[in-house]
């Protein structure tokens, strides 16, 4: 395509102008990373690698370790995945395979609504509706009879790792649901019909064809959901209990990386304190980055395979 | 078997109805005119409203969009039209990375880059933090929408002798515009509801405040503050504020959907 | 289609333009003074700033209740015009400041233990050792014999004690832990005092508001909050045994009693602690709260406005304290504070 046509200078100007904005975007991303890195250096220098495994968060002694927050973020997110994935995949199968066609659009719409609800509103609902219900209907009875199991040890406060996990699962469902539906839709109709015509039941068709074909895609959706759960701030802060300790029991309060930053940032007195919080932010950034990268790679391979007709 | 999947579908959508129901009932209870036009009262005293938060949210959001929309759209145009080399890949990667960054980190960014040097909390800093969320999302949606315009349309324009820049703007962008606008509106709905980036940038304000270099109130901040407080009156206001917020978010979402549908 | 997007674009532009006009037109709007810090005095300050702004339309004091730690941090960074704290700054902390800072005392408050037990009436008797034991995680049930023996007329439930404390840097925590450190050797050795400590047990709430919220929402919970929060939320308050051995309830009188000897021994920089004060009626966990202002102001208009407000606060403002259960400053202290206010200056000229 010839460049040297009549509006040459204007074309060049246009390309350069839009290119400048593109550069600005790139610059902002680099700046973000640079700022995080620079501000977390004091903490990195003081604590080194021990920051990741220290469980103490002591502003009085200025000893900080990220372990409880990493633990809390990871545990609450995994709990969320554990709940959300089976439900989302099941729902996706229902909508794609069993539901009448008129249901598809309204259900997509409703799932999008779920995704549009701001985090602070989930948190509000979490504090006043979810936590009391979980506490009275589930946690208290379970502690009474199964309190000897480390996972269910009391005392039961209400705000807890479990509450955070359940709330997070509700929040990531729309994402896993929509990706799962897309993945399910890539299954060739021919294969489905082949199984059915050979006498297989609907369930067997799902298990064999979809199970085999869609596993990587579902896995990719899971990782994507994980990425979102890791970074959730407001909803988690409002129901996790704000306890900087890595406790085994799901009924105990915990803390997450995003939550501690939200709670303690404005008052981190002293450079090491603030730097430790920014370092936690950097760790969170790195974790979500890695997870999202993995999800994208898996999903793009899925798309490539589908387009090749596998 | 079918029943199990059906149950999954119901469980997945149930929380939506529960939340919306609670918002309508608990929020609706407190939704009086005073809530929408009054300023907050001293803590512990009943009455008052969230008017400054509503205005603050609108001001910060519009401010964010003022510089974010042109930046993101222009960047999206660049990526769609000229986006083949290493530079373009880097930009795309940068935008993708930023979309996955937790919003609280954008708050840190705003605090360190703007609040500290300026020595004040401000609406500017809040808008800066929000733009870091808005821009990457709209860059990607803009690029995607532009790519859906068939190459035949572009080539036809060029064959007619129209300059490339004109063809891009007048024809490609215009064709893709409903989709681009949808992307912008959805991103707007998203930043309207963001709380974390504002926690230590805009900070919040008890009074009417439209100056951009001062702390500013915002509805999500008020909902958060009121929700974690012990005052029953504030809890009611939190629900009402949440109802106002979700209404704004849903209205924008629906407008965005309608636009896309009309295109078809 | 184009019409709709045209209308939308037009509306957006119109909105932005009108905002610009509003912003420009409000160039003559009130002077905005920003402060942040302690949640301890927040019920009082928020009333003060509301009333003062109504009486003086030319200024607006925007106060954000983010905790004493936040107040200290932000005034150190210079992002606010004044800070507020109930934990006096340490020598080390003050060294980091760009200039000399004044601690201006504004009110006296009480940190009180609150609890959420339906069956138990208000005024549960506790001692410093019991409180320490609960917060150390050693006393874990409400019907623990140690609590029962002090409260023989009350049936205590066989329930877990759910401990609540602050998740943010707090002057209230500083006062509370200062008390526990003073009266309990184990606490002193294991935890210590400060705006933020390494709590052995418990769940964290953000601000006095957050702790009060947690206790209200959680049956069996115990927490520590400033008296105004307990009163405003109709929470049950425990009575404590003070230095003289009497069980006292936190009242205005008890707080004032704790401050009785204070006037004579008030240091010039006003950084004094009132925990475990002597006196038959004294509430053992009382504390002063301060507003932090730089002695040398960099903004003349704002500096002057702050000084004028503080002059009002230590005299007229004191009248509003009783209604909110904060104790007013003793007369002798007020005069001393007045002298200190004269020190606040801009380029050497007093702003008094």
Short mmCIF file of C-alpha atoms in Angstrom, two decimals, chain A residues 29-209:
data_model
loop_
_atom_site.label_atom_id
_atom_site.label_comp_id
_atom_site.label_asym_id
_atom_site.label_seq_id
_atom_site.Cartn_x
_atom_site.Cartn_y
_atom_site.Cartn_z
CA UNK A 29 2.37 1.10 32.46
CA UNK A 30 6.12 1.38 32.85
CA UNK A 31 5.70 4.30 35.26
CA UNK A 32 3.33 2.26 37.39
CA UNK A 33 5.82 -0.55 37.71
CA UNK A 34 8.69 1.85 38.35
CA UNK A 35 6.83 3.69 41.11
CA UNK A 36 5.95 0.42 42.83
CA UNK A 37 9.50 -0.80 42.60
CA UNK A 38 11.10 2.38 43.85
CA UNK A 39 8.82 2.78 46.84
CA UNK A 40 9.22 -0.83 47.91
CA UNK A 41 13.01 -0.79 47.78
CA UNK A 42 13.51 0.32 51.42
CA UNK A 43 11.48 -2.66 52.63
CA UNK A 44 13.21 -5.01 50.21
CA UNK A 45 16.57 -3.82 51.41
CA UNK A 46 15.68 -4.19 55.05
CA UNK A 47 13.96 -7.56 54.96
CA UNK A 48 15.05 -9.24 51.75
CA UNK A 49 13.53 -12.57 50.91
CA UNK A 50 12.44 -13.12 54.51
CA UNK A 51 9.61 -10.68 53.84
CA UNK A 52 7.74 -13.43 52.04
CA UNK A 53 7.87 -15.91 54.84
CA UNK A 54 7.75 -13.79 57.98
CA UNK A 55 4.49 -13.95 59.82
CA UNK A 56 4.99 -10.90 62.02
CA UNK A 57 3.29 -7.61 61.23
CA UNK A 58 4.47 -5.38 63.99
CA UNK A 59 4.40 -1.64 63.43
CA UNK A 60 5.78 -1.04 66.93
CA UNK A 61 8.96 -2.98 66.32
CA UNK A 62 8.92 -2.14 62.62
CA UNK A 63 9.07 -5.78 61.69
CA UNK A 64 6.96 -6.63 58.70
CA UNK A 65 6.34 -9.83 56.88
CA UNK A 66 3.88 -10.53 54.12
CA UNK A 67 3.12 -14.15 54.91
CA UNK A 68 -0.31 -13.71 56.53
CA UNK A 69 -1.49 -11.53 53.66
CA UNK A 70 -0.19 -13.78 50.91
CA UNK A 71 -1.76 -16.70 52.74
CA UNK A 72 -5.07 -14.91 53.11
CA UNK A 73 -5.20 -13.77 49.51
CA UNK A 74 -4.34 -17.22 48.19
CA UNK A 75 -6.64 -19.16 50.52
CA UNK A 76 -9.67 -16.91 50.03
CA UNK A 77 -9.15 -16.94 46.27
CA UNK A 78 -8.78 -20.69 46.08
CA UNK A 79 -11.85 -21.14 48.21
CA UNK A 80 -13.68 -18.85 45.80
CA UNK A 81 -12.52 -20.92 42.83
CA UNK A 82 -13.53 -24.14 44.56
CA UNK A 83 -17.07 -22.86 44.91
CA UNK A 84 -17.38 -20.84 41.72
CA UNK A 85 -15.97 -23.19 39.10
CA UNK A 86 -18.27 -26.20 39.54
CA UNK A 87 -21.27 -23.92 39.82
CA UNK A 88 -20.31 -21.79 36.83
CA UNK A 89 -19.45 -24.73 34.60
CA UNK A 90 -22.63 -26.49 35.64
CA UNK A 91 -24.66 -23.41 34.91
CA UNK A 92 -22.89 -22.97 31.57
CA UNK A 93 -23.70 -26.53 30.59
CA UNK A 94 -27.30 -26.01 31.58
CA UNK A 95 -27.66 -22.82 29.58
CA UNK A 96 -25.88 -24.09 26.48
CA UNK A 97 -27.17 -27.64 26.39
CA UNK A 98 -30.44 -27.89 28.23
CA UNK A 99 -32.09 -24.54 28.44
CA UNK A 100 -34.62 -23.39 25.87
CA UNK A 101 -33.07 -20.96 23.39
CA UNK A 102 -35.09 -17.97 24.58
CA UNK A 103 -33.32 -18.21 27.93
CA UNK A 104 -29.87 -17.56 26.61
CA UNK A 105 -30.01 -13.81 26.17
CA UNK A 106 -31.71 -12.95 29.48
CA UNK A 107 -29.31 -15.18 31.38
CA UNK A 108 -26.28 -13.57 29.72
CA UNK A 109 -27.72 -10.22 30.62
CA UNK A 110 -28.19 -11.22 34.25
CA UNK A 111 -24.66 -12.57 34.46
CA UNK A 112 -23.37 -9.27 33.12
CA UNK A 113 -25.33 -7.45 35.78
CA UNK A 114 -23.59 -9.52 38.42
CA UNK A 115 -20.27 -8.43 36.96
CA UNK A 116 -21.29 -4.78 36.94
CA UNK A 117 -22.08 -4.55 40.65
CA UNK A 118 -19.37 -2.52 42.36
CA UNK A 119 -17.19 -4.27 44.91
CA UNK A 120 -18.22 -1.98 47.76
CA UNK A 121 -21.86 -2.99 47.28
CA UNK A 122 -20.91 -6.66 47.49
CA UNK A 123 -19.07 -5.74 50.68
CA UNK A 124 -22.12 -3.94 52.08
CA UNK A 125 -24.32 -6.95 51.35
CA UNK A 126 -21.60 -9.17 52.76
CA UNK A 127 -21.46 -7.40 56.14
CA UNK A 128 -25.19 -7.18 56.74
CA UNK A 129 -26.61 -10.22 54.98
CA UNK A 130 -24.04 -12.86 54.10
CA UNK A 131 -21.91 -12.83 57.26
CA UNK A 132 -24.77 -13.05 59.80
CA UNK A 133 -26.42 -15.83 57.78
CA UNK A 134 -23.18 -17.77 57.36
CA UNK A 135 -22.40 -17.33 61.02
CA UNK A 136 -25.74 -18.43 62.41
CA UNK A 137 -26.78 -21.01 59.84
CA UNK A 138 -23.47 -22.63 59.02
CA UNK A 139 -20.48 -21.72 61.15
CA UNK A 140 -21.98 -21.91 64.62
CA UNK A 141 -23.61 -25.34 64.15
CA UNK A 142 -20.55 -26.75 62.39
CA UNK A 143 -18.21 -25.54 65.13
CA UNK A 144 -20.48 -27.07 67.72
CA UNK A 145 -20.27 -30.56 66.26
CA UNK A 146 -17.13 -30.51 64.18
CA UNK A 147 -15.12 -27.94 66.10
CA UNK A 148 -12.35 -30.42 66.65
CA UNK A 149 -11.54 -30.38 62.95
CA UNK A 150 -8.79 -27.77 62.53
CA UNK A 151 -10.56 -26.35 59.52
CA UNK A 152 -13.65 -25.55 61.52
CA UNK A 153 -12.21 -24.41 64.80
CA UNK A 154 -13.99 -21.56 66.59
CA UNK A 155 -14.54 -19.08 68.11
CA UNK A 156 -16.91 -17.91 65.47
CA UNK A 157 -16.83 -14.18 64.85
CA UNK A 158 -18.64 -13.91 61.57
CA UNK A 159 -16.11 -12.09 59.46
CA UNK A 160 -13.81 -14.85 58.34
CA UNK A 161 -11.85 -16.51 55.57
CA UNK A 162 -14.97 -18.47 54.69
CA UNK A 163 -17.08 -15.34 54.35
CA UNK A 164 -14.45 -13.80 52.09
CA UNK A 165 -14.22 -16.94 50.00
CA UNK A 166 -17.98 -17.22 49.53
CA UNK A 167 -18.38 -13.54 48.67
CA UNK A 168 -15.48 -13.72 46.22
CA UNK A 169 -16.98 -16.78 44.56
CA UNK A 170 -20.19 -14.86 43.85
CA UNK A 171 -18.13 -12.06 42.36
CA UNK A 172 -16.05 -14.18 40.00
CA UNK A 173 -18.91 -16.39 38.78
CA UNK A 174 -19.87 -14.09 35.88
CA UNK A 175 -16.38 -14.25 34.40
CA UNK A 176 -15.98 -17.98 34.67
CA UNK A 177 -19.54 -18.44 33.40
CA UNK A 178 -19.10 -16.36 30.27
CA UNK A 179 -15.75 -17.88 29.33
CA UNK A 180 -17.08 -21.38 30.01
CA UNK A 181 -20.05 -20.74 27.77
CA UNK A 182 -17.76 -19.58 25.00
CA UNK A 183 -15.56 -22.63 25.45
CA UNK A 184 -18.55 -24.96 25.44
CA UNK A 185 -19.79 -23.35 22.26
CA UNK A 186 -16.59 -24.33 20.46
CA UNK A 187 -17.42 -28.02 20.69
CA UNK A 188 -18.22 -29.20 17.16
CA UNK A 189 -21.85 -30.10 16.79
CA UNK A 190 -20.81 -33.14 14.77
CA UNK A 191 -19.00 -34.75 17.65
CA UNK A 192 -21.90 -34.19 19.99
CA UNK A 193 -24.33 -35.75 17.58
CA UNK A 194 -22.00 -38.65 16.92
CA UNK A 195 -22.04 -39.70 20.55
CA UNK A 196 -25.79 -39.32 20.79
CA UNK A 197 -26.40 -41.29 17.64
CA UNK A 198 -24.25 -44.09 19.00
CA UNK A 199 -26.72 -44.40 21.85
CA UNK A 200 -25.02 -42.29 24.45
CA UNK A 201 -27.10 -40.37 26.95
CA UNK A 202 -27.02 -36.62 27.17
CA UNK A 203 -24.90 -36.89 30.27
CA UNK A 204 -22.45 -39.22 28.59
CA UNK A 205 -22.19 -36.86 25.68
CA UNK A 206 -21.39 -34.03 28.00
CA UNK A 207 -18.89 -36.06 29.95
CA UNK A 208 -17.06 -37.47 26.97
CA UNK A 209 -17.16 -34.83 24.31
#
